[in-house]
Coordinates of C-alpha atoms and ligand atoms in Angstrom, one line a residue:
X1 CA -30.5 14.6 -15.4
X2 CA -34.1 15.2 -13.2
X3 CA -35.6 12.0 -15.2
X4 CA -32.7 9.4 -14.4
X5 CA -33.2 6.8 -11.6
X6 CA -30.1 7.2 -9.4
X7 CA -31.6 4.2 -7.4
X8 CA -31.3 1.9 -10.7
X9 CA -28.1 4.0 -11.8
X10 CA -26.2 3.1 -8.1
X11 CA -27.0 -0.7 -8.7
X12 CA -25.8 -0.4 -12.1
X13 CA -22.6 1.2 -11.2
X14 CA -22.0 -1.8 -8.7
X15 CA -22.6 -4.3 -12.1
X16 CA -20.5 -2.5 -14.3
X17 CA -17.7 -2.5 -11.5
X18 CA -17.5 -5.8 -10.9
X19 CA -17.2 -6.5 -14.8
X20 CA -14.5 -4.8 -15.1
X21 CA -12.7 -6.2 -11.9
X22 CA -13.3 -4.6 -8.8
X23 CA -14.4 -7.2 -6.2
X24 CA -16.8 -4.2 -4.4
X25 CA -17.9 -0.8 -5.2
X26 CA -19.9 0.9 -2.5
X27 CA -20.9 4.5 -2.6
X28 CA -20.6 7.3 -0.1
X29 CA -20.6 11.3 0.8
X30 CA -18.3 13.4 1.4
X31 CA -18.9 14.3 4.9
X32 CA -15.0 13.0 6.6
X33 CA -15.6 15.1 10.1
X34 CA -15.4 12.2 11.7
X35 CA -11.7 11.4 11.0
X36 CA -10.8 14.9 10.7
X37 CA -9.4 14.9 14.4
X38 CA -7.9 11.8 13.8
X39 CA -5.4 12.8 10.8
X40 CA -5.0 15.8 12.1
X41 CA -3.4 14.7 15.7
X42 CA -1.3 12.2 13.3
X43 CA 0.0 14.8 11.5
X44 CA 0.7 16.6 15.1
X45 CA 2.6 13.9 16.6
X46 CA 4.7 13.8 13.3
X47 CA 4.3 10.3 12.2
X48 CA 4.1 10.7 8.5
X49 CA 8.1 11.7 8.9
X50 CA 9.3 12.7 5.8
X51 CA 6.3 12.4 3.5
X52 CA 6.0 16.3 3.3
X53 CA 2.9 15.5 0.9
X54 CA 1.2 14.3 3.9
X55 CA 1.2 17.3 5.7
X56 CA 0.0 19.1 3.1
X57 CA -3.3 19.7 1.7
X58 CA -5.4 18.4 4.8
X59 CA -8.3 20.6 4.1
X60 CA -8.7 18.9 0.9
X61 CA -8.2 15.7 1.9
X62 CA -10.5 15.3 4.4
X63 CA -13.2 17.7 2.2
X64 CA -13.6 16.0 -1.4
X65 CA -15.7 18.8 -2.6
X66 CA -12.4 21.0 -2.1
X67 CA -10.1 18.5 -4.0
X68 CA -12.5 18.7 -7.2
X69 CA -15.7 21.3 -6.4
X70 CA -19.1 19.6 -7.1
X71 CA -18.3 16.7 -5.6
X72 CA -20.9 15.4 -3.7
X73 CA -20.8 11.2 -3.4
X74 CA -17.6 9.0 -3.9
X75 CA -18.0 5.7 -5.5
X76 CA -15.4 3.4 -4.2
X77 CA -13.6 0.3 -5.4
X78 CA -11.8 -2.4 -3.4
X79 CA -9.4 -4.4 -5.8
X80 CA -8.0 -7.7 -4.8
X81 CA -4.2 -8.2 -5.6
X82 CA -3.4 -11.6 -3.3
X83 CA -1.4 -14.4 -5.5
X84 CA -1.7 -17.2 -2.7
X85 CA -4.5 -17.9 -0.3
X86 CA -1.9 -19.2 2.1
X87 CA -0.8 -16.3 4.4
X88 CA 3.0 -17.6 5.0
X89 CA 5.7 -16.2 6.8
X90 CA 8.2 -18.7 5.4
X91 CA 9.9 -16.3 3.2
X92 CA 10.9 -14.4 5.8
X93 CA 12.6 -16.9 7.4
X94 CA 14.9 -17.2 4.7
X95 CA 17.2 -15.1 5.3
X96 CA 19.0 -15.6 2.3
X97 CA 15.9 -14.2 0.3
X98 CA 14.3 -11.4 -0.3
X99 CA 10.9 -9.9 1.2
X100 CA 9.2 -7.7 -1.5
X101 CA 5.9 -7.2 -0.2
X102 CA 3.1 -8.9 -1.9
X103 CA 1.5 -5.9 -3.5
X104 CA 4.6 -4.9 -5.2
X105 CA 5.6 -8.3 -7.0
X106 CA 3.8 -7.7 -9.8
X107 CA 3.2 -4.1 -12.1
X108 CA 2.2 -1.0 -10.4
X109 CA -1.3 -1.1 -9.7
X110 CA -1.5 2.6 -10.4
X111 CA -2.5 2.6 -13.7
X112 CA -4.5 -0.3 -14.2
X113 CA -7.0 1.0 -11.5
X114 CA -7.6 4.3 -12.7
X115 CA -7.9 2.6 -16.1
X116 CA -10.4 0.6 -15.2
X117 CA -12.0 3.7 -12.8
X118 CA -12.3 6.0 -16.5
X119 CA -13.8 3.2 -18.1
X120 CA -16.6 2.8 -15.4
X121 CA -16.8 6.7 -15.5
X122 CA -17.3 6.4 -19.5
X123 CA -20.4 3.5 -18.4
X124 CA -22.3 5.5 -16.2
X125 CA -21.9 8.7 -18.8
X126 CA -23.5 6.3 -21.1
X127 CA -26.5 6.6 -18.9
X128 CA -26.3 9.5 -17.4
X129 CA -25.4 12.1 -20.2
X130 CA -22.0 14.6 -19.0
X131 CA -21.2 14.4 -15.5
X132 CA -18.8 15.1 -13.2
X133 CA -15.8 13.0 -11.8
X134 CA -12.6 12.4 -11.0
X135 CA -10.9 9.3 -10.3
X136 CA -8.0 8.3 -8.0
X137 CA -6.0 6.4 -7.1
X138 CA -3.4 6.1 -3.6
X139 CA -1.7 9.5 -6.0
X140 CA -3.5 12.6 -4.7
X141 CA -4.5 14.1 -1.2
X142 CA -7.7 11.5 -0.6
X143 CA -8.6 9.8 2.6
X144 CA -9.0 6.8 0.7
X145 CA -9.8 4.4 3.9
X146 CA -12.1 6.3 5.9
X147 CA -13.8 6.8 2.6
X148 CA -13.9 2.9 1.7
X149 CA -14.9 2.6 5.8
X150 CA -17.8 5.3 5.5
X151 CA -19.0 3.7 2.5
X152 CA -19.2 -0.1 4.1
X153 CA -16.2 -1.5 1.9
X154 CA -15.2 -2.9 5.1
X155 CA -14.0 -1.0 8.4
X156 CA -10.4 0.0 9.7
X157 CA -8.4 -2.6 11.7
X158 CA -6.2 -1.6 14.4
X159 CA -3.6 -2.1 11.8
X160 CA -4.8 0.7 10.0
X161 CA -5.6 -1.4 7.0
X162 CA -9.5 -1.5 5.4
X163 CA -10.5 -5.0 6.6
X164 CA -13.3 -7.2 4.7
X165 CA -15.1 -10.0 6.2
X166 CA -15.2 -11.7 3.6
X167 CA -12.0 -11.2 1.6
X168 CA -9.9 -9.9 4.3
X169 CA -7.1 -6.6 3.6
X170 CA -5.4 -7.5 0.7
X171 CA -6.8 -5.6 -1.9
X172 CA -6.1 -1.5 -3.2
X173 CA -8.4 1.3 -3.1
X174 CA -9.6 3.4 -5.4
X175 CA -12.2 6.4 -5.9
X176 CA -14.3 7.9 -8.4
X177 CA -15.4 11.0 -7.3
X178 CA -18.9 12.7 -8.8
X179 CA -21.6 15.5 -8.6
X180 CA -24.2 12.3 -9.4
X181 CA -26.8 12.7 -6.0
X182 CA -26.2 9.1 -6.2
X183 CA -28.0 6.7 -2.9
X184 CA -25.2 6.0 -0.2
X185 CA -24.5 3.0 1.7
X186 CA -24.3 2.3 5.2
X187 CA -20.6 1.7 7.2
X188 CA -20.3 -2.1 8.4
X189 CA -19.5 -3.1 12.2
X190 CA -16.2 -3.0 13.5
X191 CA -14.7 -7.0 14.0
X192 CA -11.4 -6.6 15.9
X193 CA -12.5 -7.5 19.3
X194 CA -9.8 -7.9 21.9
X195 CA -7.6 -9.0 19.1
X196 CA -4.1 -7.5 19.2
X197 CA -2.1 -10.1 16.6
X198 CA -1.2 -7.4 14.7
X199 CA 0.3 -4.6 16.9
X200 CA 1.8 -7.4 18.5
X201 CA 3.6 -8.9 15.7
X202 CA 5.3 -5.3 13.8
X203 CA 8.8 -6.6 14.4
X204 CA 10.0 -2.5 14.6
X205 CA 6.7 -1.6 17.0
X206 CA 5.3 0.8 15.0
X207 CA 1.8 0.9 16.0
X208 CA 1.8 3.5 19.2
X209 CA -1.8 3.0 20.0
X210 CA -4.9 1.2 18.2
X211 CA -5.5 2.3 14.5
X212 CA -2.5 4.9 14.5
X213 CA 0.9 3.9 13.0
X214 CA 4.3 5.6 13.5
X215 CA 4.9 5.4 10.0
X216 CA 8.8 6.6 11.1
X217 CA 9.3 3.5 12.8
X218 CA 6.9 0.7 9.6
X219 CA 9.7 -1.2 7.8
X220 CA 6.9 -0.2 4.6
X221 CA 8.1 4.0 5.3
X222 CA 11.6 2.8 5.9
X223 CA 12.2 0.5 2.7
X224 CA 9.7 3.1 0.3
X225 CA 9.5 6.6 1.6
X226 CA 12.4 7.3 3.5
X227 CA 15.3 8.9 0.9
X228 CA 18.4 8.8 3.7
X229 CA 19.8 6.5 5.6
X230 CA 17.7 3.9 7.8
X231 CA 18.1 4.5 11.8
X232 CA 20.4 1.5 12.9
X233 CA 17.9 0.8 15.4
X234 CA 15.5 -0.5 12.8
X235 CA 18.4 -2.6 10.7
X236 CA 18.0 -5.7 12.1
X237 CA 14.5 -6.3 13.1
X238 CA 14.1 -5.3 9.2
X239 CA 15.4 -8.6 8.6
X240 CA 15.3 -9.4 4.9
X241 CA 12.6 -7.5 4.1
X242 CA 13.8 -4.9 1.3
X243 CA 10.4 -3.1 -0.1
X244 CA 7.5 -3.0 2.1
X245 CA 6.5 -5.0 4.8
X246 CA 3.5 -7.4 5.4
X247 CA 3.1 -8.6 8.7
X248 CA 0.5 -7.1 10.1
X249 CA -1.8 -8.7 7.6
X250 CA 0.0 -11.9 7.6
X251 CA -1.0 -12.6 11.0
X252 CA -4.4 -11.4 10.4
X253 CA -7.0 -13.6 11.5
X254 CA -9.4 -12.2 8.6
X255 CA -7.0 -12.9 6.0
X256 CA -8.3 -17.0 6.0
X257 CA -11.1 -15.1 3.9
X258 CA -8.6 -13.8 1.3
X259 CA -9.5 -14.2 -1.9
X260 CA -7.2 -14.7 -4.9
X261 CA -7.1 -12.1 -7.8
X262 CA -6.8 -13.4 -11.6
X263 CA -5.4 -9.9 -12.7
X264 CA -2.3 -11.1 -14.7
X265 CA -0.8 -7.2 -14.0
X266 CA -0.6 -9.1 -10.4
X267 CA 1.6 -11.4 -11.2
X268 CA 5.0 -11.5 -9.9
X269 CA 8.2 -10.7 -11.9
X270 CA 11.4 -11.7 -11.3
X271 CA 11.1 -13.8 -9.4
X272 CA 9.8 -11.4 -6.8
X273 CA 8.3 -13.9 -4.9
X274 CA 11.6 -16.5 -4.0
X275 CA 14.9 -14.8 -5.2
X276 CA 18.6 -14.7 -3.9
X277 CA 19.3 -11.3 -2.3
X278 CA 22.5 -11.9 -3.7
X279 CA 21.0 -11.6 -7.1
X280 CA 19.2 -8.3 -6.5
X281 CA 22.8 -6.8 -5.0
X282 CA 24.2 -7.2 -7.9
X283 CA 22.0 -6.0 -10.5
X284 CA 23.7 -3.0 -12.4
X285 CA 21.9 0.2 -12.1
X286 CA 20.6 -0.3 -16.0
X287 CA 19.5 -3.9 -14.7
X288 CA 17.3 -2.4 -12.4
X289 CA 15.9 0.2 -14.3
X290 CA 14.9 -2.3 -16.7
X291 CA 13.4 -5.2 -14.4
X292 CA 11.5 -2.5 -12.0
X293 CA 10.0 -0.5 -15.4
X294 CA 6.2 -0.6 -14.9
X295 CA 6.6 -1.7 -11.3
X296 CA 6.1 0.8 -8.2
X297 CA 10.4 -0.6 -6.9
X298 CA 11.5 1.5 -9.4
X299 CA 10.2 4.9 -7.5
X300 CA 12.5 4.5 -5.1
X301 CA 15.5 4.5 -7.3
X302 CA 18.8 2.5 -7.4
X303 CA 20.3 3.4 -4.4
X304 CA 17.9 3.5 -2.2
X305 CA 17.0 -0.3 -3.4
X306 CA 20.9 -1.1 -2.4
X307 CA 20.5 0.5 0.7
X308 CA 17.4 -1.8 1.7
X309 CA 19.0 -4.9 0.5
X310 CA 22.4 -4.2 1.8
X311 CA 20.6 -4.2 5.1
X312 CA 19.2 -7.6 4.6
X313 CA 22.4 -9.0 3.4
X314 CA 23.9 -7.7 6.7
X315 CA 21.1 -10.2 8.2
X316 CA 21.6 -12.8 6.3
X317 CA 23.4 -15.7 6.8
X318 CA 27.4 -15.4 6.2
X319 CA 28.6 -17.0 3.1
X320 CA 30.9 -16.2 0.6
X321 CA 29.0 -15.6 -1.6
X322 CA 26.8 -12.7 0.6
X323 CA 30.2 -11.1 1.7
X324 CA 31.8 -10.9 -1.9
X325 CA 28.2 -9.3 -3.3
X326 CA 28.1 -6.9 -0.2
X327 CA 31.5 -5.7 -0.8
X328 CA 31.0 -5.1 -4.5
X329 CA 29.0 -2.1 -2.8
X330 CA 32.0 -0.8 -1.0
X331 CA 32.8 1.7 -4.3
X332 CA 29.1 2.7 -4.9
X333 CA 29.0 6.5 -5.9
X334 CA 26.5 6.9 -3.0
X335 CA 27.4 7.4 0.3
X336 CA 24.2 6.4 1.7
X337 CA 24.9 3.1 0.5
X338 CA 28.8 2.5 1.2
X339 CA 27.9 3.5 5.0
X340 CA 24.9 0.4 4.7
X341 CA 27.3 -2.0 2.9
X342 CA 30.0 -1.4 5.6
X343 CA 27.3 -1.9 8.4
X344 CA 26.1 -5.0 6.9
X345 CA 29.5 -6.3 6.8
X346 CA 30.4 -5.4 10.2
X347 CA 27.2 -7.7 11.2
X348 CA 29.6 -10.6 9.5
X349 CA 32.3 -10.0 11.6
X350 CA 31.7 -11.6 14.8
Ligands
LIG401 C1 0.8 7.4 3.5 C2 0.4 6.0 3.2 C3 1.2 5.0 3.8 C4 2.3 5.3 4.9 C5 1.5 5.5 6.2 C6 0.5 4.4 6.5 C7 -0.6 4.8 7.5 N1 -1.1 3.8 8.2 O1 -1.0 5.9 7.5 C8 3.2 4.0 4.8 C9 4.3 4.2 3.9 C10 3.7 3.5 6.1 C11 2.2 3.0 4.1 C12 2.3 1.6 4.3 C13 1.4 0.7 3.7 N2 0.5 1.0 2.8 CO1 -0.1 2.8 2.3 N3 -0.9 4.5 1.9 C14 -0.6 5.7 2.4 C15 -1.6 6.6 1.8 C16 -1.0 7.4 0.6 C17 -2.2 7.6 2.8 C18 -2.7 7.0 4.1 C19 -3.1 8.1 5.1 O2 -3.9 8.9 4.8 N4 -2.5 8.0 6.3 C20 -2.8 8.9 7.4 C21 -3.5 8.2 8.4 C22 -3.8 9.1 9.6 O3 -4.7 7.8 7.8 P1 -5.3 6.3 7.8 O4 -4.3 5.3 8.2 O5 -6.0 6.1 6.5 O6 -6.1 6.6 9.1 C23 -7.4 7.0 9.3 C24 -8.1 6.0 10.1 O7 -7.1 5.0 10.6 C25 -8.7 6.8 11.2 N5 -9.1 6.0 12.3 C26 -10.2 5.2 12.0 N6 -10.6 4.6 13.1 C27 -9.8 5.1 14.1 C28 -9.9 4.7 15.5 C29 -9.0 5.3 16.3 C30 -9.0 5.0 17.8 C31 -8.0 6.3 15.8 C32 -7.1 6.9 16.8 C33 -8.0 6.6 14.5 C34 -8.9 5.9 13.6 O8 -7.8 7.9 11.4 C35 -7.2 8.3 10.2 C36 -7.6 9.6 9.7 O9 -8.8 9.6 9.2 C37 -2.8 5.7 1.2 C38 -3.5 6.1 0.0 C39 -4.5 7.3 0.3 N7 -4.4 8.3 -0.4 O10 -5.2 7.1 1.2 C40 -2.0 4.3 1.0 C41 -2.7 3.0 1.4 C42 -3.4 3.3 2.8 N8 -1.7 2.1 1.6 C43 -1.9 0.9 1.2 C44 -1.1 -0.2 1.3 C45 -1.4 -1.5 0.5 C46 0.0 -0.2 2.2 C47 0.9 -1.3 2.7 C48 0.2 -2.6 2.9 C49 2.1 -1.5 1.6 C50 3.1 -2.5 2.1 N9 2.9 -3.8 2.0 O11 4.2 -2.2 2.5 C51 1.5 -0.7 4.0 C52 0.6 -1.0 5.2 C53 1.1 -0.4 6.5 C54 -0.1 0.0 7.4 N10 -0.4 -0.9 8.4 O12 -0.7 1.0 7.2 C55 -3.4 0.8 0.7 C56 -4.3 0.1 1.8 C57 -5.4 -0.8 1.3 C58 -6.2 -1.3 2.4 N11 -6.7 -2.5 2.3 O13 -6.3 -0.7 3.5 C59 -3.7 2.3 0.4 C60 -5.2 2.7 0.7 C61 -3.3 2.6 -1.1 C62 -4.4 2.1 -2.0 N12 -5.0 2.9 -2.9 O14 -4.7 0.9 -2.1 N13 1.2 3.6 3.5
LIG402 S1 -4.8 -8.7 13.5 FE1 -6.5 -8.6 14.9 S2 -6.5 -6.4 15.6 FE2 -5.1 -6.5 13.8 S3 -6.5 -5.9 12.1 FE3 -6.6 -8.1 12.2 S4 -8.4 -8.6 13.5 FE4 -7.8 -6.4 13.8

């Protein structure tokens, strides 16, 4: 390994990378002291709520060479997932319609990245003989942003998402961690300002402070983490968003610069992008199963996927034909979604 050119080999890695579809690839260590603090007094204050895996494994997550020993530098990739340029909020007011956020219209992103992640890995072995690595993926306990931030892929709005000047926040991260003494590359400036569009918009108020997130209270916990029943207090500022939520990049002024992605796994399905509530109610449970296979809906399961869009129906506007699909969930086996069903019909009522 002494005779190879890890000057050469980093600029190669950033080729090979964007052949096979990541938009960026910059390359850091794995010193994450900085943001030690800052996950730690999240943790504290309880805001990852019921995502036990969060407070676990912290040493590891904010020291790479723990998570897979060796590592020394993490090569990371920022893959773009955005369908339309225009960032609209028109969908959501339809009430009548379903919000699936735009990351989950098409498949599961999952797979594809780490595929593409190996393949880079099997590049750079071509060079560079056996070497160590690991890829991942949003999966295991990485600080995947303050990794992409330390490495320049962009910095970390007040939203919390990586921001890029030039194509914005709506693209996934990924890693390839390795024992290569690869160069690293510097952070980029910071370029929120005074801007506050995004704390200010979170219809559920879930940003307590700049760059920290109550995920309890982020309609994207509530419709994809959470396993129980959503607090009422949350049901109706939810409005008809049923898996995810988007709005703090929506109103994002650097999101003019998003660019679009030609990955057909990025498509959307369904429909995912204009359908009838009404129509997702009413899927059977085998429906479901099939239309969600390959997509990241079907983690959270049947009923929880009634629960969310029973809430939006309770939002939406009263016709027939909302009140007769909501009460088809009056004799669901699952009492988390009966008690739902009956408060969206209650919201009918008056
Ligand atoms: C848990 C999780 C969630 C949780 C919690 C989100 C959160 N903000 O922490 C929930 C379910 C709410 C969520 C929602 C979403 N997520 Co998510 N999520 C994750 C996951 C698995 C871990 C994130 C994490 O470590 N959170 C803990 C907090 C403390 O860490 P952090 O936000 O990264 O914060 C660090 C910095 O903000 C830092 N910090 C930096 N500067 C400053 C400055 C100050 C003043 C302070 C106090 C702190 C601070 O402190 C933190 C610790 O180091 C990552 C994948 C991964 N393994 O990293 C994906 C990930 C962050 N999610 C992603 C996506 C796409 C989403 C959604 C857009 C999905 C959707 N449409 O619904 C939303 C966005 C909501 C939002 N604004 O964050 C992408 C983000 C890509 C990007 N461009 O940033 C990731 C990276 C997955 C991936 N591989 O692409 N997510
Ligand atoms: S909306 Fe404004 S404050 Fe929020 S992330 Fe974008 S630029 Fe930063």
């Amino acid at each position: 390994m002494s005779d190879i050119d890890f000057t050469r080999l980093a600029e190669d890695i950033k080729d090979w990378s964007k052949n096979l579809g990541f938009q960026e690839t910059a390359i850091t260590d794995v010193d994450l002291s900085e943001y030690d603090q800052q996950l730690r007094s999240w943790i504290g204050n309880k805001y990852h709520g019921d995502m036990d895996y969060m407070g676990r494994n912290n040493e590891k997550r904010c020291d790479p060479g723990q998570l897979v020993p060796g590592t020394i530098r993490v090569i990371c990739v920022r893959m773009d997932y955005a369908m339309e340029k225009e960032n609209s909020f028109s969908l959501l007011q339809e009430p009548n319609k379903a919000y699936i956020s735009r990351y989950a219209r098409g498949r599961d992103y999952h797979k594809l990245i780490r595929k593409r992640l190996q393949q880079l890995a099997e590049k750079i072995e071509q060079v560079a003989g056996k070497f160590g690595y690991r890829a991942f993926v949003d999966s295991a306990p990485v600080l995947e942003r303050a990794l992409a931030e330390k490495s320049g892929l962009g910095w970390i709005g007040k939203n919390t998402m990586l921001l890029n000047k030039e194509a914005g926040s709506w693209f996934f991260l990924g890693e390839l961690f390795t024992d290569l003494p690869l160069p690293v590359d510097e952070p980029v400036s910071h370029h929120c300002g005074s801007c506050t569009a995004c704390m200010d918009v979170c219809p559920t108020n879930a940003f307590v402070e700049s760059n920290v997130l109550d995920a309890r209270r982020c309609i994207s916990y509530l419709t994809i983490e959470l396993r129980e029943s959503i607090p009422e207090e949350f049901r109706i500022a939810m409005g008809n968003r049923v898996f995810g939520c988007d709005d703090c990049q929506l109103i994002c002024p650097w999101n003019k610069f998003t660019q679009l992605t030609d990955e057909d796994d990025f498509k959307p399905r369904h429909n995912f992008n204009d359908i009838e509530l009404t129509k997702l109610f009413l899927w059977s449970e085998s429906e479901f199963l099939n239309r969600t296979a390959g997509s990241a809906i079907r983690r959270i399961g049947y009923a929880c996927w009634r629960r969310n869009i029973a809430i939006a129906l309770g939002n939406a506007e009263s016709t027939g034909e909302v009140i007769s699909a909501l009460r088809t969930g009056l004799d669901s086996p699952s009492a988390m979604v009966r008690e739902h069903v009956e408060w969206a019909l209650r919201q009918h009522q008056d």
